[in-house]
Amino acid sequence: MTSLCTATELRVVSGDAALIAYLRALRGQGVVESVFQRTLNLLTPGERLVALAVRGGDDAPLTLVTDADAWAERGISAGQAVEFAPGVITVRTADAPVRVHTEGADEWHPILPSLTALGPGDLAAAAAALDRLVRAHGSRGGMLGPTPTASSMEAAVTRALADGRDALVRAITSADDAGMRRGVLALLGLGPGLTPAGDDFLTALALLSSLHGSRLGPFGRALQDVLLEHPGRTTRLSVTTLDEALAGRARASLLDVLRALARPSGWSETRAAESIRTPVRHVLAIGHTSGTDILSGLVTGLRLEKELRGSL
């Protein structure tokens, strides 16, 4: 019997400019990779992972922010077919298709700051201000350590995260390439979820390594090598996120934090904390602990930048 249900028509409000350009010429069939309340993850015909976010979502690499209110109640499930054609993405559901129109969307371009002008004092103040906010408002269960009611498994994972972080920091400060690879492997894929806590931590370091003036270039190269050599070590979403961060591409709220911190002003820790309070709150809202784990990586990365500059 032919369904009498009409298609749901949705619109992309804003999106990654590079992704929008890629989709303009794309034709073929993809598939739904995963469905969440606020995000619909799709695989294109070339198996590139792209995300459709709900209204008010964060602009991010390989992401389109739509006018949808939610995805979980639309009859969409993993494995369903997705048709890609210029100007429209069509998800084939059991009831009626969901069409997402991309034409006319605002194009988002990630704008990176530079760390070149920041001195050791600026980096120390930035790291201290960010650390204070993360510890006061972040979520435990990942890089901040176990929750008060943690299971033995959670406690073991958080211990392993701390050990991996400490090993990686030692390797970076001593320019130990093999140690960096071991540290990355200790963290990569460690933790539950689509983006495990260890991966979120590494994402922040990867992004810092991509910035002009960063001293974390050797770490970035070690991470890239490990990702190539161990393709099944973590989730597809994490690999995509890490690859994008290494290329200097990350979600808008995280870049907002970096831009606020990257202004060489001689500010005190208190004033620096005030300048980043709003963007930090937005990042902390990501996932269960993901935002906290990303910002924990940023704190560590800023401290490493300070130490590495002091050794030159």
PDB file of C-alpha atoms in Angstrom:
ATOM      1  CA  MET A   1       0.000   0.000   0.000  1.00  0.00           C
ATOM      2  CA  THR A   2       1.300   3.457  -0.855  1.00  0.00           C
ATOM      3  CA  SER A   3       1.800   5.696   2.182  1.00  0.00           C
ATOM      4  CA  LEU A   4      -0.373   8.802   2.264  1.00  0.00           C
ATOM      5  CA  CYS A   5       1.958  10.529   4.719  1.00  0.00           C
ATOM      6  CA  THR A   6       3.554  13.651   3.343  1.00  0.00           C
ATOM      7  CA  ALA A   7       7.257  14.309   3.528  1.00  0.00           C
ATOM      8  CA  THR A   8       8.692  16.367   6.362  1.00  0.00           C
ATOM      9  CA  GLU A   9      10.470  19.407   4.959  1.00  0.00           C
ATOM     10  CA  LEU A  10      13.340  20.848   6.995  1.00  0.00           C
ATOM     11  CA  ARG A  11      15.859  23.583   6.293  1.00  0.00           C
ATOM     12  CA  VAL A  12      19.537  24.033   7.076  1.00  0.00           C
ATOM     13  CA  VAL A  13      19.976  27.301   8.973  1.00  0.00           C
ATOM     14  CA  SER A  14      23.774  27.328   9.010  1.00  0.00           C
ATOM     15  CA  GLY A  15      26.560  24.922   8.273  1.00  0.00           C
ATOM     16  CA  ASP A  16      30.213  24.208   7.678  1.00  0.00           C
ATOM     17  CA  ALA A  17      31.064  26.103   4.482  1.00  0.00           C
ATOM     18  CA  ALA A  18      33.383  23.338   3.272  1.00  0.00           C
ATOM     19  CA  LEU A  19      30.650  20.737   3.780  1.00  0.00           C
ATOM     20  CA  ILE A  20      28.028  22.848   2.001  1.00  0.00           C
ATOM     21  CA  ALA A  21      30.363  23.202  -0.991  1.00  0.00           C
ATOM     22  CA  TYR A  22      30.964  19.432  -1.003  1.00  0.00           C
ATOM     23  CA  LEU A  23      27.238  18.665  -0.900  1.00  0.00           C
ATOM     24  CA  ARG A  24      26.423  20.954  -3.834  1.00  0.00           C
ATOM     25  CA  ALA A  25      27.814  18.400  -6.284  1.00  0.00           C
ATOM     26  CA  LEU A  26      27.128  15.198  -4.343  1.00  0.00           C
ATOM     27  CA  ARG A  27      24.743  12.552  -5.653  1.00  0.00           C
ATOM     28  CA  GLY A  28      24.175   9.028  -4.426  1.00  0.00           C
ATOM     29  CA  GLN A  29      23.010   6.906  -1.534  1.00  0.00           C
ATOM     30  CA  GLY A  30      24.353   7.022   1.976  1.00  0.00           C
ATOM     31  CA  VAL A  31      23.106   5.631   5.264  1.00  0.00           C
ATOM     32  CA  VAL A  32      22.061   6.756   8.746  1.00  0.00           C
ATOM     33  CA  GLU A  33      24.996   6.062  11.056  1.00  0.00           C
ATOM     34  CA  SER A  34      23.377   6.948  14.419  1.00  0.00           C
ATOM     35  CA  VAL A  35      20.432   8.902  15.830  1.00  0.00           C
ATOM     36  CA  PHE A  36      20.302  11.017  18.985  1.00  0.00           C
ATOM     37  CA  GLN A  37      17.893  13.609  20.308  1.00  0.00           C
ATOM     38  CA  ARG A  38      19.997  16.538  19.138  1.00  0.00           C
ATOM     39  CA  THR A  39      22.135  15.015  16.394  1.00  0.00           C
ATOM     40  CA  LEU A  40      21.595  12.822  13.345  1.00  0.00           C
ATOM     41  CA  ASN A  41      24.826  11.310  12.011  1.00  0.00           C
ATOM     42  CA  LEU A  42      24.934  10.287   8.347  1.00  0.00           C
ATOM     43  CA  LEU A  43      27.461   8.569   6.107  1.00  0.00           C
ATOM     44  CA  THR A  44      27.731  10.035   2.611  1.00  0.00           C
ATOM     45  CA  PRO A  45      28.200   7.840  -0.493  1.00  0.00           C
ATOM     46  CA  GLY A  46      31.941   8.229   0.042  1.00  0.00           C
ATOM     47  CA  GLU A  47      31.550   7.215   3.723  1.00  0.00           C
ATOM     48  CA  ARG A  48      32.294  10.684   5.045  1.00  0.00           C
ATOM     49  CA  LEU A  49      30.627  11.193   8.423  1.00  0.00           C
ATOM     50  CA  VAL A  50      28.428  14.307   8.581  1.00  0.00           C
ATOM     51  CA  ALA A  51      26.076  15.549  11.291  1.00  0.00           C
ATOM     52  CA  LEU A  52      22.691  17.242  11.231  1.00  0.00           C
ATOM     53  CA  ALA A  53      22.135  19.237  14.425  1.00  0.00           C
ATOM     54  CA  VAL A  54      18.868  20.585  15.818  1.00  0.00           C
ATOM     55  CA  ARG A  55      17.896  24.255  16.006  1.00  0.00           C
ATOM     56  CA  GLY A  56      20.287  26.225  18.203  1.00  0.00           C
ATOM     57  CA  GLY A  57      23.075  23.673  17.849  1.00  0.00           C
ATOM     58  CA  ASP A  58      26.736  24.604  17.661  1.00  0.00           C
ATOM     59  CA  ASP A  59      28.316  25.227  14.274  1.00  0.00           C
ATOM     60  CA  ALA A  60      31.068  22.664  13.822  1.00  0.00           C
ATOM     61  CA  PRO A  61      33.125  20.889  11.155  1.00  0.00           C
ATOM     62  CA  LEU A  62      31.111  18.575   8.891  1.00  0.00           C
ATOM     63  CA  THR A  63      27.906  19.768  10.586  1.00  0.00           C
ATOM     64  CA  LEU A  64      24.683  21.342   9.348  1.00  0.00           C
ATOM     65  CA  VAL A  65      22.474  23.124  11.893  1.00  0.00           C
ATOM     66  CA  THR A  66      18.829  22.607  10.907  1.00  0.00           C
ATOM     67  CA  ASP A  67      15.461  23.960  12.045  1.00  0.00           C
ATOM     68  CA  ALA A  68      14.495  20.548  13.465  1.00  0.00           C
ATOM     69  CA  ASP A  69      13.484  20.444  17.143  1.00  0.00           C
ATOM     70  CA  ALA A  70      14.649  16.854  17.681  1.00  0.00           C
ATOM     71  CA  TRP A  71      15.640  13.743  15.733  1.00  0.00           C
ATOM     72  CA  ALA A  72      14.769  10.856  18.030  1.00  0.00           C
ATOM     73  CA  GLU A  73      10.985  10.912  17.460  1.00  0.00           C
ATOM     74  CA  ARG A  74      10.988  11.032  13.656  1.00  0.00           C
ATOM     75  CA  GLY A  75      11.061   7.302  12.945  1.00  0.00           C
ATOM     76  CA  ILE A  76      14.698   7.461  11.853  1.00  0.00           C
ATOM     77  CA  SER A  77      17.024   4.611  12.789  1.00  0.00           C
ATOM     78  CA  ALA A  78      20.568   3.516  12.055  1.00  0.00           C
ATOM     79  CA  GLY A  79      20.950   1.736   8.738  1.00  0.00           C
ATOM     80  CA  GLN A  80      18.168   3.553   6.895  1.00  0.00           C
ATOM     81  CA  ALA A  81      18.924   4.817   3.410  1.00  0.00           C
ATOM     82  CA  VAL A  82      19.817   8.457   2.793  1.00  0.00           C
ATOM     83  CA  GLU A  83      19.664  10.048  -0.653  1.00  0.00           C
ATOM     84  CA  PHE A  84      22.088  12.875  -1.400  1.00  0.00           C
ATOM     85  CA  ALA A  85      21.339  15.269  -4.255  1.00  0.00           C
ATOM     86  CA  PRO A  86      22.372  18.886  -4.880  1.00  0.00           C
ATOM     87  CA  GLY A  87      20.445  21.077  -2.458  1.00  0.00           C
ATOM     88  CA  VAL A  88      18.673  18.323  -0.544  1.00  0.00           C
ATOM     89  CA  ILE A  89      19.315  15.348   1.741  1.00  0.00           C
ATOM     90  CA  THR A  90      16.464  12.819   1.967  1.00  0.00           C
ATOM     91  CA  VAL A  91      16.195  10.281   4.784  1.00  0.00           C
ATOM     92  CA  ARG A  92      13.906   7.356   3.901  1.00  0.00           C
ATOM     93  CA  THR A  93      11.862   6.455   6.992  1.00  0.00           C
ATOM     94  CA  ALA A  94       9.173   3.780   7.366  1.00  0.00           C
ATOM     95  CA  ASP A  95       6.388   6.378   7.247  1.00  0.00           C
ATOM     96  CA  ALA A  96       7.418   9.271   5.020  1.00  0.00           C
ATOM     97  CA  PRO A  97      10.702  10.792   3.875  1.00  0.00           C
ATOM     98  CA  VAL A  98      12.431  13.566   5.775  1.00  0.00           C
ATOM     99  CA  ARG A  99      13.928  16.101   3.376  1.00  0.00           C
ATOM    100  CA  VAL A 100      16.576  18.561   4.537  1.00  0.00           C
ATOM    101  CA  HIS A 101      17.165  21.486   2.177  1.00  0.00           C
ATOM    102  CA  THR A 102      20.641  23.026   2.200  1.00  0.00           C
ATOM    103  CA  GLU A 103      20.269  25.964  -0.184  1.00  0.00           C
ATOM    104  CA  GLY A 104      20.309  29.413   1.399  1.00  0.00           C
ATOM    105  CA  ALA A 105      22.056  28.318   4.594  1.00  0.00           C
ATOM    106  CA  ASP A 106      24.482  30.678   6.296  1.00  0.00           C
ATOM    107  CA  GLU A 107      28.021  29.416   5.754  1.00  0.00           C
ATOM    108  CA  TRP A 108      30.231  28.995   8.802  1.00  0.00           C
ATOM    109  CA  HIS A 109      34.011  29.337   8.525  1.00  0.00           C
ATOM    110  CA  PRO A 110      36.176  28.404  11.542  1.00  0.00           C
ATOM    111  CA  ILE A 111      38.391  31.347  12.502  1.00  0.00           C
ATOM    112  CA  LEU A 112      41.542  30.361  14.372  1.00  0.00           C
ATOM    113  CA  PRO A 113      43.476  32.560  16.780  1.00  0.00           C
ATOM    114  CA  SER A 114      47.266  32.670  16.970  1.00  0.00           C
ATOM    115  CA  LEU A 115      49.309  31.886  20.063  1.00  0.00           C
ATOM    116  CA  THR A 116      52.383  33.721  18.786  1.00  0.00           C
ATOM    117  CA  ALA A 117      51.947  36.871  20.857  1.00  0.00           C
ATOM    118  CA  LEU A 118      51.230  35.088  24.136  1.00  0.00           C
ATOM    119  CA  GLY A 119      54.039  35.102  26.662  1.00  0.00           C
ATOM    120  CA  PRO A 120      54.532  32.634  29.531  1.00  0.00           C
ATOM    121  CA  GLY A 121      52.557  34.860  31.901  1.00  0.00           C
ATOM    122  CA  ASP A 122      49.615  35.065  29.502  1.00  0.00           C
ATOM    123  CA  LEU A 123      49.589  31.298  29.035  1.00  0.00           C
ATOM    124  CA  ALA A 124      49.794  30.692  32.787  1.00  0.00           C
ATOM    125  CA  ALA A 125      46.892  33.070  33.483  1.00  0.00           C
ATOM    126  CA  ALA A 126      44.808  31.523  30.694  1.00  0.00           C
ATOM    127  CA  ALA A 127      45.407  27.976  31.941  1.00  0.00           C
ATOM    128  CA  ALA A 128      44.690  28.890  35.564  1.00  0.00           C
ATOM    129  CA  ALA A 129      41.484  30.758  34.708  1.00  0.00           C
ATOM    130  CA  LEU A 130      40.191  27.935  32.545  1.00  0.00           C
ATOM    131  CA  ASP A 131      41.143  25.281  35.088  1.00  0.00           C
ATOM    132  CA  ARG A 132      39.274  27.119  37.842  1.00  0.00           C
ATOM    133  CA  LEU A 133      36.072  27.287  35.790  1.00  0.00           C
ATOM    134  CA  VAL A 134      36.289  23.663  34.662  1.00  0.00           C
ATOM    135  CA  ARG A 135      36.823  22.365  38.194  1.00  0.00           C
ATOM    136  CA  ALA A 136      33.999  24.520  39.554  1.00  0.00           C
ATOM    137  CA  HIS A 137      31.410  23.751  36.881  1.00  0.00           C
ATOM    138  CA  GLY A 138      32.586  20.661  34.990  1.00  0.00           C
ATOM    139  CA  SER A 139      31.288  17.098  35.212  1.00  0.00           C
ATOM    140  CA  ARG A 140      33.184  14.274  36.850  1.00  0.00           C
ATOM    141  CA  GLY A 141      33.390  10.785  35.420  1.00  0.00           C
ATOM    142  CA  GLY A 142      36.153  11.484  32.914  1.00  0.00           C
ATOM    143  CA  MET A 143      39.316  13.591  33.011  1.00  0.00           C
ATOM    144  CA  LEU A 144      38.241  15.295  36.277  1.00  0.00           C
ATOM    145  CA  GLY A 145      38.203  11.953  38.056  1.00  0.00           C
ATOM    146  CA  PRO A 146      35.420   9.661  39.262  1.00  0.00           C
ATOM    147  CA  THR A 147      31.998  10.732  40.462  1.00  0.00           C
ATOM    148  CA  PRO A 148      31.256  10.369  44.205  1.00  0.00           C
ATOM    149  CA  THR A 149      29.201   7.231  43.507  1.00  0.00           C
ATOM    150  CA  ALA A 150      31.539   5.769  40.889  1.00  0.00           C
ATOM    151  CA  SER A 151      31.467   2.064  40.142  1.00  0.00           C
ATOM    152  CA  SER A 152      34.703   0.100  40.240  1.00  0.00           C
ATOM    153  CA  MET A 153      34.768   0.214  36.425  1.00  0.00           C
ATOM    154  CA  GLU A 154      34.410   4.010  36.320  1.00  0.00           C
ATOM    155  CA  ALA A 155      37.108   4.400  38.960  1.00  0.00           C
ATOM    156  CA  ALA A 156      39.457   2.172  36.948  1.00  0.00           C
ATOM    157  CA  VAL A 157      38.796   4.122  33.737  1.00  0.00           C
ATOM    158  CA  THR A 158      39.405   7.496  35.391  1.00  0.00           C
ATOM    159  CA  ARG A 159      42.660   6.201  36.898  1.00  0.00           C
ATOM    160  CA  ALA A 160      43.748   5.017  33.460  1.00  0.00           C
ATOM    161  CA  LEU A 161      42.843   8.419  31.998  1.00  0.00           C
ATOM    162  CA  ALA A 162      44.972  10.196  34.591  1.00  0.00           C
ATOM    163  CA  ASP A 163      47.883   7.809  34.015  1.00  0.00           C
ATOM    164  CA  GLY A 164      47.652   8.257  30.238  1.00  0.00           C
ATOM    165  CA  ARG A 165      47.516  12.038  30.557  1.00  0.00           C
ATOM    166  CA  ASP A 166      50.536  12.130  32.854  1.00  0.00           C
ATOM    167  CA  ALA A 167      52.542   9.827  30.572  1.00  0.00           C
ATOM    168  CA  LEU A 168      51.700  11.950  27.536  1.00  0.00           C
ATOM    169  CA  VAL A 169      52.661  15.185  29.300  1.00  0.00           C
ATOM    170  CA  ARG A 170      56.027  13.718  30.311  1.00  0.00           C
ATOM    171  CA  ALA A 171      56.690  12.574  26.752  1.00  0.00           C
ATOM    172  CA  ILE A 172      55.786  15.945  25.232  1.00  0.00           C
ATOM    173  CA  THR A 173      57.932  17.927  27.665  1.00  0.00           C
ATOM    174  CA  SER A 174      60.910  15.633  27.047  1.00  0.00           C
ATOM    175  CA  ALA A 175      60.413  15.551  23.242  1.00  0.00           C
ATOM    176  CA  ASP A 176      60.097  11.752  23.409  1.00  0.00           C
ATOM    177  CA  ASP A 177      58.387  10.783  20.148  1.00  0.00           C
ATOM    178  CA  ALA A 178      57.955   7.118  21.054  1.00  0.00           C
ATOM    179  CA  GLY A 179      56.611   8.148  24.448  1.00  0.00           C
ATOM    180  CA  MET A 180      54.121  10.487  22.775  1.00  0.00           C
ATOM    181  CA  ARG A 181      52.822   7.617  20.671  1.00  0.00           C
ATOM    182  CA  ARG A 182      52.470   5.429  23.760  1.00  0.00           C
ATOM    183  CA  GLY A 183      50.673   8.234  25.585  1.00  0.00           C
ATOM    184  CA  VAL A 184      48.275   8.750  22.688  1.00  0.00           C
ATOM    185  CA  LEU A 185      47.574   5.007  22.508  1.00  0.00           C
ATOM    186  CA  ALA A 186      46.911   4.929  26.256  1.00  0.00           C
ATOM    187  CA  LEU A 187      44.185   7.568  25.849  1.00  0.00           C
ATOM    188  CA  LEU A 188      42.757   6.840  22.398  1.00  0.00           C
ATOM    189  CA  GLY A 189      39.359   5.166  22.716  1.00  0.00           C
ATOM    190  CA  LEU A 190      39.498   5.170  26.529  1.00  0.00           C
ATOM    191  CA  GLY A 191      36.088   5.743  28.086  1.00  0.00           C
ATOM    192  CA  PRO A 192      32.450   5.134  27.139  1.00  0.00           C
ATOM    193  CA  GLY A 193      30.374   6.838  24.454  1.00  0.00           C
ATOM    194  CA  LEU A 194      30.763   7.929  20.842  1.00  0.00           C
ATOM    195  CA  THR A 195      33.599  10.266  21.798  1.00  0.00           C
ATOM    196  CA  PRO A 196      35.413   8.661  24.749  1.00  0.00           C
ATOM    197  CA  ALA A 197      36.957  10.929  27.385  1.00  0.00           C
ATOM    198  CA  GLY A 198      40.508  10.193  26.254  1.00  0.00           C
ATOM    199  CA  ASP A 199      39.627  11.230  22.702  1.00  0.00           C
ATOM    200  CA  ASP A 200      37.988  14.468  23.871  1.00  0.00           C
ATOM    201  CA  PHE A 201      41.138  15.316  25.824  1.00  0.00           C
ATOM    202  CA  LEU A 202      43.307  14.591  22.775  1.00  0.00           C
ATOM    203  CA  THR A 203      41.030  16.727  20.584  1.00  0.00           C
ATOM    204  CA  ALA A 204      41.920  19.873  22.515  1.00  0.00           C
ATOM    205  CA  LEU A 205      45.646  19.140  22.282  1.00  0.00           C
ATOM    206  CA  ALA A 206      45.268  18.421  18.561  1.00  0.00           C
ATOM    207  CA  LEU A 207      43.540  21.754  18.007  1.00  0.00           C
ATOM    208  CA  LEU A 208      46.232  23.645  19.911  1.00  0.00           C
ATOM    209  CA  SER A 209      48.923  21.888  17.878  1.00  0.00           C
ATOM    210  CA  SER A 210      47.361  23.277  14.683  1.00  0.00           C
ATOM    211  CA  LEU A 211      47.541  26.931  15.759  1.00  0.00           C
ATOM    212  CA  HIS A 212      50.154  29.325  14.436  1.00  0.00           C
ATOM    213  CA  GLY A 213      52.830  29.746  17.088  1.00  0.00           C
ATOM    214  CA  SER A 214      52.123  26.438  18.845  1.00  0.00           C
ATOM    215  CA  ARG A 215      54.995  24.332  20.218  1.00  0.00           C
ATOM    216  CA  LEU A 216      52.860  21.190  20.117  1.00  0.00           C
ATOM    217  CA  GLY A 217      53.610  20.314  16.499  1.00  0.00           C
ATOM    218  CA  PRO A 218      55.541  17.109  17.363  1.00  0.00           C
ATOM    219  CA  PHE A 219      52.562  15.875  19.373  1.00  0.00           C
ATOM    220  CA  GLY A 220      50.238  16.595  16.447  1.00  0.00           C
ATOM    221  CA  ARG A 221      52.424  14.546  14.117  1.00  0.00           C
ATOM    222  CA  ALA A 222      52.586  11.671  16.621  1.00  0.00           C
ATOM    223  CA  LEU A 223      48.790  11.688  16.976  1.00  0.00           C
ATOM    224  CA  GLN A 224      48.324  11.699  13.214  1.00  0.00           C
ATOM    225  CA  ASP A 225      50.662   8.726  12.856  1.00  0.00           C
ATOM    226  CA  VAL A 226      48.828   6.760  15.554  1.00  0.00           C
ATOM    227  CA  LEU A 227      45.449   7.432  13.935  1.00  0.00           C
ATOM    228  CA  LEU A 228      46.773   6.121  10.618  1.00  0.00           C
ATOM    229  CA  GLU A 229      48.403   3.064  12.173  1.00  0.00           C
ATOM    230  CA  HIS A 230      45.462   2.107  14.441  1.00  0.00           C
ATOM    231  CA  PRO A 231      42.278   2.839  12.444  1.00  0.00           C
ATOM    232  CA  GLY A 232      40.006   0.693  14.623  1.00  0.00           C
ATOM    233  CA  ARG A 233      41.239   1.949  17.965  1.00  0.00           C
ATOM    234  CA  THR A 234      38.286   4.271  18.596  1.00  0.00           C
ATOM    235  CA  THR A 235      34.952   5.329  17.121  1.00  0.00           C
ATOM    236  CA  ARG A 236      34.429   6.742  13.646  1.00  0.00           C
ATOM    237  CA  LEU A 237      33.127   9.995  15.152  1.00  0.00           C
ATOM    238  CA  SER A 238      36.212  10.397  17.322  1.00  0.00           C
ATOM    239  CA  VAL A 239      38.581   9.764  14.418  1.00  0.00           C
ATOM    240  CA  THR A 240      36.723  12.351  12.342  1.00  0.00           C
ATOM    241  CA  THR A 241      36.788  14.888  15.186  1.00  0.00           C
ATOM    242  CA  LEU A 242      40.510  14.348  15.813  1.00  0.00           C
ATOM    243  CA  ASP A 243      41.358  14.625  12.112  1.00  0.00           C
ATOM    244  CA  GLU A 244      39.427  17.882  11.894  1.00  0.00           C
ATOM    245  CA  ALA A 245      41.126  19.275  15.015  1.00  0.00           C
ATOM    246  CA  LEU A 246      44.555  18.466  13.591  1.00  0.00           C
ATOM    247  CA  ALA A 247      43.533  20.528  10.552  1.00  0.00           C
ATOM    248  CA  GLY A 248      42.544  23.470  12.770  1.00  0.00           C
ATOM    249  CA  ARG A 249      38.810  22.819  12.587  1.00  0.00           C
ATOM    250  CA  ALA A 250      36.670  22.524  15.717  1.00  0.00           C
ATOM    251  CA  ARG A 251      33.225  23.480  16.949  1.00  0.00           C
ATOM    252  CA  ALA A 252      32.432  27.181  17.251  1.00  0.00           C
ATOM    253  CA  SER A 253      32.080  27.287  21.046  1.00  0.00           C
ATOM    254  CA  LEU A 254      35.558  25.792  21.555  1.00  0.00           C
ATOM    255  CA  LEU A 255      37.067  28.272  19.109  1.00  0.00           C
ATOM    256  CA  ASP A 256      35.304  31.054  21.035  1.00  0.00           C
ATOM    257  CA  VAL A 257      37.128  29.953  24.196  1.00  0.00           C
ATOM    258  CA  LEU A 258      40.463  29.909  22.374  1.00  0.00           C
ATOM    259  CA  ARG A 259      39.953  33.334  20.823  1.00  0.00           C
ATOM    260  CA  ALA A 260      39.090  34.820  24.208  1.00  0.00           C
ATOM    261  CA  LEU A 261      42.208  33.275  25.763  1.00  0.00           C
ATOM    262  CA  ALA A 262      44.552  34.164  22.906  1.00  0.00           C
ATOM    263  CA  ARG A 263      44.450  37.919  23.456  1.00  0.00           C
ATOM    264  CA  PRO A 264      47.786  39.074  24.913  1.00  0.00           C
ATOM    265  CA  SER A 265      46.538  41.492  27.516  1.00  0.00           C
ATOM    266  CA  GLY A 266      48.441  40.897  30.723  1.00  0.00           C
ATOM    267  CA  TRP A 267      45.117  40.216  32.401  1.00  0.00           C
ATOM    268  CA  SER A 268      44.958  38.652  35.832  1.00  0.00           C
ATOM    269  CA  GLU A 269      43.546  35.163  36.258  1.00  0.00           C
ATOM    270  CA  THR A 270      40.278  36.652  37.557  1.00  0.00           C
ATOM    271  CA  ARG A 271      39.808  38.941  34.572  1.00  0.00           C
ATOM    272  CA  ALA A 272      40.736  36.149  32.167  1.00  0.00           C
ATOM    273  CA  ALA A 273      38.101  33.924  33.791  1.00  0.00           C
ATOM    274  CA  GLU A 274      35.437  36.584  33.268  1.00  0.00           C
ATOM    275  CA  SER A 275      36.320  36.884  29.572  1.00  0.00           C
ATOM    276  CA  ILE A 276      35.780  33.164  28.926  1.00  0.00           C
ATOM    277  CA  ARG A 277      32.891  32.391  31.282  1.00  0.00           C
ATOM    278  CA  THR A 278      30.153  32.374  28.610  1.00  0.00           C
ATOM    279  CA  PRO A 279      31.945  30.294  25.929  1.00  0.00           C
ATOM    280  CA  VAL A 280      33.175  27.882  28.610  1.00  0.00           C
ATOM    281  CA  ARG A 281      29.595  27.332  29.750  1.00  0.00           C
ATOM    282  CA  HIS A 282      28.628  26.456  26.167  1.00  0.00           C
ATOM    283  CA  VAL A 283      31.455  23.924  25.841  1.00  0.00           C
ATOM    284  CA  LEU A 284      30.675  22.344  29.221  1.00  0.00           C
ATOM    285  CA  ALA A 285      27.156  21.624  27.951  1.00  0.00           C
ATOM    286  CA  ILE A 286      28.525  19.219  25.305  1.00  0.00           C
ATOM    287  CA  GLY A 287      27.612  15.616  26.052  1.00  0.00           C
ATOM    288  CA  HIS A 288      27.776  14.043  29.507  1.00  0.00           C
ATOM    289  CA  THR A 289      31.446  14.757  30.230  1.00  0.00           C
ATOM    290  CA  SER A 290      32.724  15.576  26.726  1.00  0.00           C
ATOM    291  CA  GLY A 291      32.830  19.342  27.204  1.00  0.00           C
ATOM    292  CA  THR A 292      34.652  18.962  30.503  1.00  0.00           C
ATOM    293  CA  ASP A 293      37.131  16.508  28.992  1.00  0.00           C
ATOM    294  CA  ILE A 294      37.818  18.795  26.013  1.00  0.00           C
ATOM    295  CA  LEU A 295      38.467  21.793  28.258  1.00  0.00           C
ATOM    296  CA  SER A 296      40.654  19.657  30.537  1.00  0.00           C
ATOM    297  CA  GLY A 297      42.768  18.942  27.474  1.00  0.00           C
ATOM    298  CA  LEU A 298      42.899  22.650  26.710  1.00  0.00           C
ATOM    299  CA  VAL A 299      44.151  23.405  30.232  1.00  0.00           C
ATOM    300  CA  THR A 300      46.882  20.786  29.852  1.00  0.00           C
ATOM    301  CA  GLY A 301      47.788  22.071  26.394  1.00  0.00           C
ATOM    302  CA  LEU A 302      48.130  25.680  27.553  1.00  0.00           C
ATOM    303  CA  ARG A 303      50.387  24.590  30.408  1.00  0.00           C
ATOM    304  CA  LEU A 304      52.489  22.572  27.987  1.00  0.00           C
ATOM    305  CA  GLU A 305      52.765  25.592  25.685  1.00  0.00           C
ATOM    306  CA  LYS A 306      54.052  27.659  28.613  1.00  0.00           C
ATOM    307  CA  GLU A 307      56.596  25.028  29.627  1.00  0.00           C
ATOM    308  CA  LEU A 308      57.824  24.406  26.083  1.00  0.00           C
ATOM    309  CA  ARG A 309      58.304  28.104  25.412  1.00  0.00           C
ATOM    310  CA  GLY A 310      60.195  28.508  28.635  1.00  0.00           C
ATOM    311  CA  SER A 311      62.636  25.809  27.570  1.00  0.00           C
ATOM    312  CA  LEU A 312      63.569  27.543  24.294  1.00  0.00           C
TER     313      LEU A 312
END
